[in-house]
Amino acid sequence: MALRRQGLLPPPAQPGGQAPQPPPFALVDQNRVVIIPGGPYLLDARVPKAMLNSGISIEVNGQIVGTVLATGQSPARNPVEEKYVARINQALLIAAAGGVLIALILGLLLTRTLTRPVRELTAATRAMAKGELEQQVPVRSRDELGELTTAFNQMSADLTRSNQSRRQMTADIAHDLRTPLTVLAGYLESLRDGVLKPTRERFDVMHQEAQHLQHLVDDLRTLSLADAGELSLNRQSIPPQELMERLAATYKHTAGQNDLTLQVQAAPDLPEIQVDVERMVQVLENLVSNAIRYTPAGGTITLSAGRDQESVLLKVTDTGAGILPQDLPHIFDSFFRADQARQQAEGESGLGLAIAKSIVEAHGGKISAESEPGHGSTFIVALPAD
């Protein structure tokens, strides 16, 4: 009874109630006799001394009066506890089912969000494969898929623009070839039928048209080689001032005939440049000839050489009429003519600046233009310093 009052013994069975549940431990006295049974430890049984090492000793006034041995069994729960645990399990089950349902819904929404742009990109790609190059897919996010969609739209726009340029270039080539061929065919047919008599002047016209054809074919070949990255360059070092003075000497007489002043300006101590001299002269000749063509009498053309950070700048500046703002972004396009009637009348192919750009870029440089209508133009060739 004393042990029961101290809580060491299980309570007795209540009348009409359930039998008390065995405790999850056994209590052994100082003589190793079980006084509170539990699990495999029976009442009044003697426990081997070695098994006491795994128990918890009970000391009173420094003296061991007993040992508690774990039975390895879970404490029994009463009906209230069982009901509580059942409700907890039920709540956890409902929560888990709800969580799975929400996860499935979110997963479906996320999957649809992720797969929708992929499906749109796939459809646009298939359309491009069929020849419909102009495709634009809505950008629905700012993540990697959004970046991929933006890159795809840019690629589609570039391909469309390139295809349109190719078609326009083909039409321009056909047009430029047709004119001299028509003149040659007309003269030859008339000479063959005896309608025209062969004269030196007529042969000069035919020869001029043939040279125009040859020039156009050479320009197209140079442009195609440059675009394909196969333009051969025979590089050598040359001082920029020497290159500009050579150009000035070539066009000094032509400039004088047009009542134009041609001058050279070069900054001191410029580094040499590694260029294919003949190709670079071709670029600069094109710029100077254009400057002479569009600069009125009494104007000035300046060939200058300077430096900007790691580049050497070769500039051709004129005091001509300038270039219209809407034409400036297109002057380096193939067959672009700001003045259609004038350039066609002078036999220009419209490839000069496009070829100049290709040659400069083949050297690892850049070419650009600055102009203001009525205040002349400046063409700038930036080349890496040697």
mmCIF file of C-alpha atoms in Angstrom:
data_model
loop_
_atom_site.group_PDB
_atom_site.id
_atom_site.type_symbol
_atom_site.label_atom_id
_atom_site.label_comp_id
_atom_site.label_asym_id
_atom_site.label_seq_id
_atom_site.Cartn_x
_atom_site.Cartn_y
_atom_site.Cartn_z
ATOM 1 C CA MET A 1 0.000 0.000 0.000
ATOM 2 C CA ALA A 2 2.881 2.349 0.821
ATOM 3 C CA LEU A 3 4.336 1.749 -2.614
ATOM 4 C CA ARG A 4 0.957 2.318 -4.198
ATOM 5 C CA ARG A 5 0.524 5.607 -2.339
ATOM 6 C CA GLN A 6 3.944 6.674 -3.564
ATOM 7 C CA GLY A 7 2.885 5.910 -7.148
ATOM 8 C CA LEU A 8 5.217 2.924 -7.501
ATOM 9 C CA LEU A 9 2.437 0.366 -7.891
ATOM 10 C CA PRO A 10 -0.354 0.447 -10.461
ATOM 11 C CA PRO A 11 -3.771 1.459 -9.177
ATOM 12 C CA PRO A 12 -6.160 -1.349 -8.388
ATOM 13 C CA ALA A 13 -8.938 -2.214 -10.792
ATOM 14 C CA GLN A 14 -12.065 -0.133 -10.320
ATOM 15 C CA PRO A 15 -15.354 -1.895 -9.853
ATOM 16 C CA GLY A 16 -17.022 -2.396 -13.215
ATOM 17 C CA GLY A 17 -14.009 -0.792 -14.909
ATOM 18 C CA GLN A 18 -11.237 -2.087 -17.074
ATOM 19 C CA ALA A 19 -8.255 -3.910 -15.659
ATOM 20 C CA PRO A 20 -5.276 -1.666 -15.055
ATOM 21 C CA GLN A 21 -2.714 -1.651 -17.849
ATOM 22 C CA PRO A 22 0.756 -3.011 -17.018
ATOM 23 C CA PRO A 23 3.422 -0.310 -16.667
ATOM 24 C CA PRO A 24 6.151 0.052 -19.310
ATOM 25 C CA PHE A 25 8.806 -0.804 -16.728
ATOM 26 C CA ALA A 26 9.586 -3.284 -13.931
ATOM 27 C CA LEU A 27 10.820 -2.453 -10.447
ATOM 28 C CA VAL A 28 13.423 -4.663 -8.746
ATOM 29 C CA ASP A 29 14.374 -4.330 -5.038
ATOM 30 C CA GLN A 30 17.878 -4.468 -3.585
ATOM 31 C CA ASN A 31 17.668 -8.288 -3.540
ATOM 32 C CA ARG A 32 16.994 -8.344 -7.311
ATOM 33 C CA VAL A 33 13.433 -9.517 -6.727
ATOM 34 C CA VAL A 34 10.710 -8.102 -9.005
ATOM 35 C CA ILE A 35 8.185 -6.230 -6.886
ATOM 36 C CA ILE A 36 6.417 -4.480 -9.793
ATOM 37 C CA PRO A 37 6.119 -6.784 -12.778
ATOM 38 C CA GLY A 38 6.250 -5.576 -16.346
ATOM 39 C CA GLY A 39 6.943 -7.129 -19.716
ATOM 40 C CA PRO A 40 9.102 -10.240 -19.322
ATOM 41 C CA TYR A 41 9.747 -9.513 -15.656
ATOM 42 C CA LEU A 42 7.268 -11.488 -13.524
ATOM 43 C CA LEU A 43 6.296 -10.755 -9.920
ATOM 44 C CA ASP A 44 8.676 -12.190 -7.252
ATOM 45 C CA ALA A 45 11.066 -13.366 -9.949
ATOM 46 C CA ARG A 46 14.751 -12.866 -9.364
ATOM 47 C CA VAL A 47 16.559 -10.871 -12.008
ATOM 48 C CA PRO A 48 20.145 -11.798 -12.974
ATOM 49 C CA LYS A 49 22.699 -9.314 -11.720
ATOM 50 C CA ALA A 50 24.028 -8.658 -15.196
ATOM 51 C CA MET A 51 20.631 -7.335 -16.322
ATOM 52 C CA LEU A 52 20.657 -4.679 -13.635
ATOM 53 C CA ASN A 53 23.428 -2.840 -15.496
ATOM 54 C CA SER A 54 20.909 -1.756 -18.132
ATOM 55 C CA GLY A 55 18.499 -0.346 -15.566
ATOM 56 C CA ILE A 56 18.279 2.874 -13.565
ATOM 57 C CA SER A 57 19.281 2.635 -9.907
ATOM 58 C CA ILE A 58 17.115 4.171 -7.166
ATOM 59 C CA GLU A 59 19.115 5.572 -4.273
ATOM 60 C CA VAL A 60 17.838 6.637 -0.846
ATOM 61 C CA ASN A 61 20.309 8.302 1.501
ATOM 62 C CA GLY A 62 23.177 7.085 -0.647
ATOM 63 C CA GLN A 63 21.984 3.467 -0.583
ATOM 64 C CA ILE A 64 20.581 1.617 -3.635
ATOM 65 C CA VAL A 65 17.108 0.354 -2.706
ATOM 66 C CA GLY A 66 15.953 -0.728 -6.152
ATOM 67 C CA THR A 67 16.393 -0.673 -9.908
ATOM 68 C CA VAL A 68 14.014 0.316 -12.701
ATOM 69 C CA LEU A 69 14.184 -1.895 -15.794
ATOM 70 C CA ALA A 70 12.666 -0.863 -19.107
ATOM 71 C CA THR A 71 10.389 -3.466 -20.678
ATOM 72 C CA GLY A 72 10.542 -2.015 -24.187
ATOM 73 C CA GLN A 73 6.762 -1.663 -24.279
ATOM 74 C CA SER A 74 4.906 1.567 -24.950
ATOM 75 C CA PRO A 75 2.779 2.935 -22.150
ATOM 76 C CA ALA A 76 -0.810 1.927 -22.452
ATOM 77 C CA ARG A 77 -3.322 4.634 -23.355
ATOM 78 C CA ASN A 78 -6.739 5.013 -21.871
ATOM 79 C CA PRO A 79 -9.865 5.430 -24.048
ATOM 80 C CA VAL A 80 -9.632 9.220 -23.962
ATOM 81 C CA GLU A 81 -6.066 9.091 -25.189
ATOM 82 C CA GLU A 82 -6.978 6.543 -27.843
ATOM 83 C CA LYS A 83 -9.783 8.784 -29.042
ATOM 84 C CA TYR A 84 -7.422 11.782 -29.116
ATOM 85 C CA VAL A 85 -4.792 9.879 -31.104
ATOM 86 C CA ALA A 86 -7.475 8.656 -33.528
ATOM 87 C CA ARG A 87 -8.658 12.207 -34.111
ATOM 88 C CA ILE A 88 -5.072 13.381 -34.622
ATOM 89 C CA ASN A 89 -4.486 10.602 -37.149
ATOM 90 C CA GLN A 90 -7.715 11.466 -38.912
ATOM 91 C CA ALA A 91 -6.758 15.148 -39.059
ATOM 92 C CA LEU A 92 -3.293 14.279 -40.384
ATOM 93 C CA LEU A 93 -4.843 12.019 -43.018
ATOM 94 C CA ILE A 94 -7.230 14.753 -44.157
ATOM 95 C CA ALA A 95 -4.407 17.300 -44.188
ATOM 96 C CA ALA A 96 -2.195 14.952 -46.195
ATOM 97 C CA ALA A 97 -4.986 14.276 -48.680
ATOM 98 C CA GLY A 98 -5.636 18.016 -48.988
ATOM 99 C CA GLY A 99 -1.951 18.704 -49.435
ATOM 100 C CA VAL A 100 -1.693 16.086 -52.168
ATOM 101 C CA LEU A 101 -4.751 17.522 -53.914
ATOM 102 C CA ILE A 102 -3.395 21.074 -53.730
ATOM 103 C CA ALA A 103 0.009 19.862 -54.950
ATOM 104 C CA LEU A 104 -1.652 18.133 -57.913
ATOM 105 C CA ILE A 105 -3.617 21.267 -58.806
ATOM 106 C CA LEU A 106 -0.537 23.475 -58.478
ATOM 107 C CA GLY A 107 1.486 20.936 -60.438
ATOM 108 C CA LEU A 108 -1.043 20.941 -63.256
ATOM 109 C CA LEU A 109 -1.126 24.746 -63.318
ATOM 110 C CA LEU A 110 2.674 24.938 -63.228
ATOM 111 C CA THR A 111 3.000 22.300 -65.917
ATOM 112 C CA ARG A 112 0.559 24.167 -68.109
ATOM 113 C CA THR A 113 2.413 27.422 -67.483
ATOM 114 C CA LEU A 114 5.732 25.814 -68.413
ATOM 115 C CA THR A 115 4.536 23.789 -71.375
ATOM 116 C CA ARG A 116 2.460 26.525 -72.999
ATOM 117 C CA PRO A 117 5.431 28.628 -74.171
ATOM 118 C CA VAL A 118 7.230 25.429 -75.171
ATOM 119 C CA ARG A 119 4.240 24.409 -77.307
ATOM 120 C CA GLU A 120 4.103 27.882 -78.816
ATOM 121 C CA LEU A 121 7.826 27.789 -79.601
ATOM 122 C CA THR A 122 7.442 24.331 -81.125
ATOM 123 C CA ALA A 123 4.568 25.492 -83.342
ATOM 124 C CA ALA A 124 6.507 28.592 -84.422
ATOM 125 C CA THR A 125 9.591 26.500 -85.188
ATOM 126 C CA ARG A 126 7.568 24.141 -87.349
ATOM 127 C CA ALA A 127 6.067 27.113 -89.177
ATOM 128 C CA MET A 128 9.580 28.469 -89.830
ATOM 129 C CA ALA A 129 10.634 25.057 -91.132
ATOM 130 C CA LYS A 130 7.819 25.356 -93.693
ATOM 131 C CA GLY A 131 9.174 28.698 -94.892
ATOM 132 C CA GLU A 132 7.085 31.069 -92.759
ATOM 133 C CA LEU A 133 10.066 32.910 -91.275
ATOM 134 C CA GLU A 134 8.172 35.780 -89.672
ATOM 135 C CA GLN A 135 7.095 34.296 -86.329
ATOM 136 C CA GLN A 136 6.595 36.090 -83.011
ATOM 137 C CA VAL A 137 5.845 34.175 -79.803
ATOM 138 C CA PRO A 138 4.391 36.045 -76.777
ATOM 139 C CA VAL A 139 6.887 36.461 -73.934
ATOM 140 C CA ARG A 140 4.996 35.285 -70.840
ATOM 141 C CA SER A 141 7.732 35.327 -68.196
ATOM 142 C CA ARG A 142 11.124 36.760 -67.324
ATOM 143 C CA ASP A 143 12.834 33.458 -66.550
ATOM 144 C CA GLU A 144 14.915 31.258 -68.826
ATOM 145 C CA LEU A 145 11.867 30.434 -70.968
ATOM 146 C CA GLY A 146 11.196 34.135 -71.388
ATOM 147 C CA GLU A 147 14.809 34.716 -72.451
ATOM 148 C CA LEU A 148 14.563 31.787 -74.888
ATOM 149 C CA THR A 149 11.353 33.218 -76.354
ATOM 150 C CA THR A 150 12.930 36.664 -76.731
ATOM 151 C CA ALA A 151 15.965 35.155 -78.469
ATOM 152 C CA PHE A 152 13.673 33.167 -80.773
ATOM 153 C CA ASN A 153 11.696 36.289 -81.703
ATOM 154 C CA GLN A 154 14.940 38.146 -82.422
ATOM 155 C CA MET A 155 16.188 35.267 -84.562
ATOM 156 C CA SER A 156 12.917 35.199 -86.484
ATOM 157 C CA ALA A 157 13.065 38.949 -87.074
ATOM 158 C CA ASP A 158 16.698 38.734 -88.225
ATOM 159 C CA LEU A 159 15.923 35.848 -90.585
ATOM 160 C CA THR A 160 12.939 37.723 -92.002
ATOM 161 C CA ARG A 161 15.024 40.842 -92.521
ATOM 162 C CA SER A 162 17.845 38.819 -94.079
ATOM 163 C CA ASN A 163 15.444 37.035 -96.393
ATOM 164 C CA GLN A 164 13.894 40.317 -97.483
ATOM 165 C CA SER A 165 17.361 41.782 -98.055
ATOM 166 C CA ARG A 166 18.331 38.749 -100.108
ATOM 167 C CA ARG A 167 15.235 39.075 -102.263
ATOM 168 C CA GLN A 168 15.791 42.794 -102.689
ATOM 169 C CA MET A 169 19.448 42.187 -103.512
ATOM 170 C CA THR A 170 18.516 39.596 -106.129
ATOM 171 C CA ALA A 171 16.041 42.019 -107.704
ATOM 172 C CA ASP A 172 18.625 44.820 -107.661
ATOM 173 C CA ILE A 173 21.285 42.603 -109.236
ATOM 174 C CA ALA A 174 18.871 41.580 -111.976
ATOM 175 C CA HIS A 175 17.982 45.225 -112.579
ATOM 176 C CA ASP A 176 21.597 46.399 -112.679
ATOM 177 C CA LEU A 177 22.593 43.585 -115.003
ATOM 178 C CA ARG A 178 19.625 44.111 -117.289
ATOM 179 C CA THR A 179 20.470 47.713 -118.210
ATOM 180 C CA PRO A 180 23.968 47.186 -119.709
ATOM 181 C CA LEU A 181 22.946 43.871 -121.201
ATOM 182 C CA THR A 182 19.991 45.545 -122.920
ATOM 183 C CA VAL A 183 22.290 48.226 -124.364
ATOM 184 C CA LEU A 184 24.795 45.650 -125.566
ATOM 185 C CA ALA A 185 22.099 43.411 -127.049
ATOM 186 C CA GLY A 186 20.497 46.355 -128.828
ATOM 187 C CA TYR A 187 23.757 47.519 -130.388
ATOM 188 C CA LEU A 188 24.809 44.009 -131.411
ATOM 189 C CA GLU A 189 21.428 43.233 -132.937
ATOM 190 C CA SER A 190 21.428 46.527 -134.860
ATOM 191 C CA LEU A 191 24.995 45.946 -136.096
ATOM 192 C CA ARG A 192 24.146 42.391 -137.089
ATOM 193 C CA ASP A 193 21.046 43.451 -139.063
ATOM 194 C CA GLY A 194 22.866 46.356 -140.684
ATOM 195 C CA VAL A 195 20.605 48.961 -139.101
ATOM 196 C CA LEU A 196 23.646 50.646 -137.562
ATOM 197 C CA LYS A 197 27.066 50.991 -139.065
ATOM 198 C CA PRO A 198 30.048 49.996 -136.921
ATOM 199 C CA THR A 199 31.718 53.152 -135.685
ATOM 200 C CA ARG A 200 34.301 53.852 -133.035
ATOM 201 C CA GLU A 201 31.772 55.734 -130.910
ATOM 202 C CA ARG A 202 29.339 52.802 -130.897
ATOM 203 C CA PHE A 203 32.089 50.369 -129.984
ATOM 204 C CA ASP A 204 33.156 52.733 -127.185
ATOM 205 C CA VAL A 205 29.613 52.650 -125.793
ATOM 206 C CA MET A 206 29.550 48.853 -125.968
ATOM 207 C CA HIS A 207 32.959 48.631 -124.315
ATOM 208 C CA GLN A 208 31.827 50.994 -121.552
ATOM 209 C CA GLU A 209 28.759 48.857 -120.851
ATOM 210 C CA ALA A 210 30.884 45.710 -120.821
ATOM 211 C CA GLN A 211 33.253 47.335 -118.313
ATOM 212 C CA HIS A 212 30.258 48.264 -116.162
ATOM 213 C CA LEU A 213 29.173 44.619 -116.203
ATOM 214 C CA GLN A 214 32.683 43.495 -115.287
ATOM 215 C CA HIS A 215 32.844 46.016 -112.455
ATOM 216 C CA LEU A 216 29.490 44.846 -111.113
ATOM 217 C CA VAL A 217 30.543 41.180 -111.249
ATOM 218 C CA ASP A 218 33.821 41.977 -109.457
ATOM 219 C CA ASP A 219 31.942 43.886 -106.753
ATOM 220 C CA LEU A 220 29.512 41.006 -106.233
ATOM 221 C CA ARG A 221 32.365 38.525 -105.987
ATOM 222 C CA THR A 222 34.214 40.673 -103.447
ATOM 223 C CA LEU A 223 31.050 41.116 -101.396
ATOM 224 C CA SER A 224 30.232 37.401 -101.433
ATOM 225 C CA LEU A 225 33.780 36.465 -100.369
ATOM 226 C CA ALA A 226 33.675 38.984 -97.535
ATOM 227 C CA ASP A 227 30.269 37.787 -96.329
ATOM 228 C CA ALA A 228 31.524 34.200 -96.367
ATOM 229 C CA GLY A 229 34.660 35.158 -94.420
ATOM 230 C CA GLU A 230 36.872 34.018 -97.291
ATOM 231 C CA LEU A 231 38.252 37.385 -98.367
ATOM 232 C CA SER A 232 42.015 36.953 -98.515
ATOM 233 C CA LEU A 233 44.067 39.749 -96.937
ATOM 234 C CA ASN A 234 47.755 40.406 -97.525
ATOM 235 C CA ARG A 235 48.470 42.379 -94.353
ATOM 236 C CA GLN A 236 51.469 44.591 -93.890
ATOM 237 C CA SER A 237 52.362 47.415 -91.534
ATOM 238 C CA ILE A 238 51.948 50.948 -92.812
ATOM 239 C CA PRO A 239 51.816 54.359 -91.104
ATOM 240 C CA PRO A 240 48.300 55.846 -91.325
ATOM 241 C CA GLN A 241 49.652 59.184 -92.579
ATOM 242 C CA GLU A 242 51.407 57.465 -95.477
ATOM 243 C CA LEU A 243 48.157 55.752 -96.461
ATOM 244 C CA MET A 244 46.236 59.043 -96.437
ATOM 245 C CA GLU A 245 48.953 60.910 -98.379
ATOM 246 C CA ARG A 246 48.950 58.183 -101.028
ATOM 247 C CA LEU A 247 45.190 58.621 -101.354
ATOM 248 C CA ALA A 248 45.521 62.400 -101.578
ATOM 249 C CA ALA A 249 48.113 62.095 -104.340
ATOM 250 C CA THR A 250 45.751 59.855 -106.323
ATOM 251 C CA TYR A 251 42.784 62.231 -106.143
ATOM 252 C CA LYS A 252 44.560 65.582 -106.096
ATOM 253 C CA HIS A 253 44.101 66.129 -109.831
ATOM 254 C CA THR A 254 40.440 65.046 -109.830
ATOM 255 C CA ALA A 255 39.710 67.328 -106.882
ATOM 256 C CA GLY A 256 41.381 70.246 -108.677
ATOM 257 C CA GLN A 257 39.268 69.655 -111.763
ATOM 258 C CA ASN A 258 36.157 69.942 -109.593
ATOM 259 C CA ASP A 259 37.466 73.094 -107.849
ATOM 260 C CA LEU A 260 37.801 71.254 -104.536
ATOM 261 C CA THR A 261 40.466 71.544 -101.880
ATOM 262 C CA LEU A 262 41.939 68.191 -100.793
ATOM 263 C CA GLN A 263 44.005 68.242 -97.612
ATOM 264 C CA VAL A 264 45.627 65.728 -95.250
ATOM 265 C CA GLN A 265 45.752 66.002 -91.462
ATOM 266 C CA ALA A 266 47.484 63.467 -89.233
ATOM 267 C CA ALA A 267 48.108 63.383 -85.510
ATOM 268 C CA PRO A 268 51.757 62.931 -84.479
ATOM 269 C CA ASP A 269 53.208 59.635 -83.252
ATOM 270 C CA LEU A 270 50.420 57.439 -84.584
ATOM 271 C CA PRO A 271 51.080 53.678 -84.385
ATOM 272 C CA GLU A 272 51.229 51.689 -87.591
ATOM 273 C CA ILE A 273 48.274 49.604 -88.735
ATOM 274 C CA GLN A 274 48.305 46.047 -90.083
ATOM 275 C CA VAL A 275 46.186 46.130 -93.236
ATOM 276 C CA ASP A 276 45.947 44.834 -96.746
ATOM 277 C CA VAL A 277 47.042 48.102 -98.318
ATOM 278 C CA GLU A 278 45.321 47.566 -101.665
ATOM 279 C CA ARG A 279 42.038 46.578 -100.004
ATOM 280 C CA MET A 280 42.179 49.508 -97.608
ATOM 281 C CA VAL A 281 42.979 51.870 -100.474
ATOM 282 C CA GLN A 282 39.894 50.459 -102.216
ATOM 283 C CA VAL A 283 37.810 51.371 -99.159
ATOM 284 C CA LEU A 284 39.208 54.893 -98.876
ATOM 285 C CA GLU A 285 39.008 55.516 -102.633
ATOM 286 C CA ASN A 286 35.329 54.711 -102.486
ATOM 287 C CA LEU A 287 34.851 57.231 -99.667
ATOM 288 C CA VAL A 288 36.903 59.934 -101.399
ATOM 289 C CA SER A 289 35.200 59.456 -104.770
ATOM 290 C CA ASN A 290 31.804 59.781 -103.078
ATOM 291 C CA ALA A 291 32.996 62.936 -101.305
ATOM 292 C CA ILE A 292 34.162 64.446 -104.619
ATOM 293 C CA ARG A 293 30.895 63.487 -106.285
ATOM 294 C CA TYR A 294 28.654 65.120 -103.674
ATOM 295 C CA THR A 295 30.739 68.158 -102.706
ATOM 296 C CA PRO A 296 29.977 71.317 -104.704
ATOM 297 C CA ALA A 297 32.704 73.450 -106.249
ATOM 298 C CA GLY A 298 34.671 75.488 -103.729
ATOM 299 C CA GLY A 299 34.271 72.819 -101.029
ATOM 300 C CA THR A 300 36.911 71.042 -99.007
ATOM 301 C CA ILE A 301 37.672 67.353 -98.505
ATOM 302 C CA THR A 302 39.822 66.456 -95.515
ATOM 303 C CA LEU A 303 41.660 63.164 -95.093
ATOM 304 C CA SER A 304 42.635 62.821 -91.450
ATOM 305 C CA ALA A 305 44.257 60.198 -89.238
ATOM 306 C CA GLY A 306 43.965 60.121 -85.466
ATOM 307 C CA ARG A 307 43.609 57.800 -82.531
ATOM 308 C CA ASP A 308 40.830 56.829 -80.138
ATOM 309 C CA GLN A 309 41.846 54.569 -77.241
ATOM 310 C CA GLU A 310 43.123 51.367 -78.906
ATOM 311 C CA SER A 311 42.011 52.191 -82.468
ATOM 312 C CA VAL A 312 43.452 54.274 -85.279
ATOM 313 C CA LEU A 313 40.801 56.429 -86.943
ATOM 314 C CA LEU A 314 40.914 57.211 -90.651
ATOM 315 C CA LYS A 315 38.390 59.913 -91.553
ATOM 316 C CA VAL A 316 37.118 61.340 -94.833
ATOM 317 C CA THR A 317 35.265 64.604 -94.242
ATOM 318 C CA ASP A 318 33.555 66.717 -96.884
ATOM 319 C CA THR A 319 31.564 69.954 -96.971
ATOM 320 C CA GLY A 320 28.876 68.601 -99.245
ATOM 321 C CA ALA A 321 25.111 68.427 -98.926
ATOM 322 C CA GLY A 322 25.198 65.732 -96.265
ATOM 323 C CA ILE A 323 23.000 62.679 -95.819
ATOM 324 C CA LEU A 324 19.366 62.701 -94.752
ATOM 325 C CA PRO A 325 18.734 61.243 -91.262
ATOM 326 C CA GLN A 326 16.366 58.582 -92.662
ATOM 327 C CA ASP A 327 19.044 57.450 -95.129
ATOM 328 C CA LEU A 328 22.014 57.403 -92.742
ATOM 329 C CA PRO A 329 21.273 53.987 -91.121
ATOM 330 C CA HIS A 330 21.057 52.307 -94.558
ATOM 331 C CA ILE A 331 23.992 53.734 -96.493
ATOM 332 C CA PHE A 332 26.090 50.598 -95.925
ATOM 333 C CA ASP A 333 23.348 48.275 -97.201
ATOM 334 C CA SER A 334 23.838 46.566 -100.540
ATOM 335 C CA PHE A 335 22.348 48.445 -103.514
ATOM 336 C CA PHE A 336 21.132 51.297 -101.327
ATOM 337 C CA ARG A 337 21.075 54.618 -103.194
ATOM 338 C CA ALA A 338 20.192 57.837 -101.425
ATOM 339 C CA ASP A 339 19.919 59.566 -104.814
ATOM 340 C CA GLN A 340 18.489 56.903 -107.127
ATOM 341 C CA ALA A 341 18.463 58.863 -110.372
ATOM 342 C CA ARG A 342 21.917 60.391 -109.972
ATOM 343 C CA GLN A 343 23.769 57.235 -109.034
ATOM 344 C CA GLN A 344 22.112 55.110 -111.700
ATOM 345 C CA ALA A 345 22.922 57.752 -114.303
ATOM 346 C CA GLU A 346 26.559 57.699 -113.212
ATOM 347 C CA GLY A 347 26.715 53.914 -113.432
ATOM 348 C CA GLU A 348 27.021 53.289 -109.716
ATOM 349 C CA SER A 349 26.113 49.769 -108.563
ATOM 350 C CA GLY A 350 25.210 50.702 -105.000
ATOM 351 C CA LEU A 351 27.710 48.162 -103.627
ATOM 352 C CA GLY A 352 30.622 50.488 -102.882
ATOM 353 C CA LEU A 353 29.869 51.223 -99.241
ATOM 354 C CA ALA A 354 28.682 47.658 -98.595
ATOM 355 C CA ILE A 355 32.011 46.363 -99.892
ATOM 356 C CA ALA A 356 33.877 48.974 -97.847
ATOM 357 C CA LYS A 357 32.094 47.800 -94.713
ATOM 358 C CA SER A 358 32.895 44.144 -95.456
ATOM 359 C CA ILE A 359 36.580 44.869 -96.051
ATOM 360 C CA VAL A 360 36.907 46.966 -92.873
ATOM 361 C CA GLU A 361 35.169 44.288 -90.777
ATOM 362 C CA ALA A 362 37.446 41.639 -92.301
ATOM 363 C CA HIS A 363 40.328 43.676 -90.828
ATOM 364 C CA GLY A 364 38.652 43.567 -87.406
ATOM 365 C CA GLY A 365 37.601 47.198 -87.639
ATOM 366 C CA LYS A 366 34.419 49.231 -87.919
ATOM 367 C CA ILE A 367 33.156 51.829 -90.354
ATOM 368 C CA SER A 368 30.561 54.463 -89.548
ATOM 369 C CA ALA A 369 29.229 57.765 -90.848
ATOM 370 C CA GLU A 370 28.215 61.049 -89.288
ATOM 371 C CA SER A 371 26.290 63.627 -91.258
ATOM 372 C CA GLU A 372 23.996 66.592 -90.971
ATOM 373 C CA PRO A 373 22.100 67.821 -94.032
ATOM 374 C CA GLY A 374 23.704 70.967 -95.364
ATOM 375 C CA HIS A 375 26.865 70.557 -93.270
ATOM 376 C CA GLY A 376 28.687 67.721 -95.014
ATOM 377 C CA SER A 377 29.520 64.172 -93.975
ATOM 378 C CA THR A 378 32.293 62.338 -92.163
ATOM 379 C CA PHE A 379 33.100 58.681 -92.769
ATOM 380 C CA ILE A 380 35.156 57.045 -90.026
ATOM 381 C CA VAL A 381 37.197 53.849 -90.390
ATOM 382 C CA ALA A 382 38.361 52.512 -87.004
ATOM 383 C CA LEU A 383 41.182 49.954 -87.230
ATOM 384 C CA PRO A 384 43.129 48.143 -84.497
ATOM 385 C CA ALA A 385 46.549 49.646 -83.889
ATOM 386 C CA ASP A 386 49.566 47.484 -84.698
#
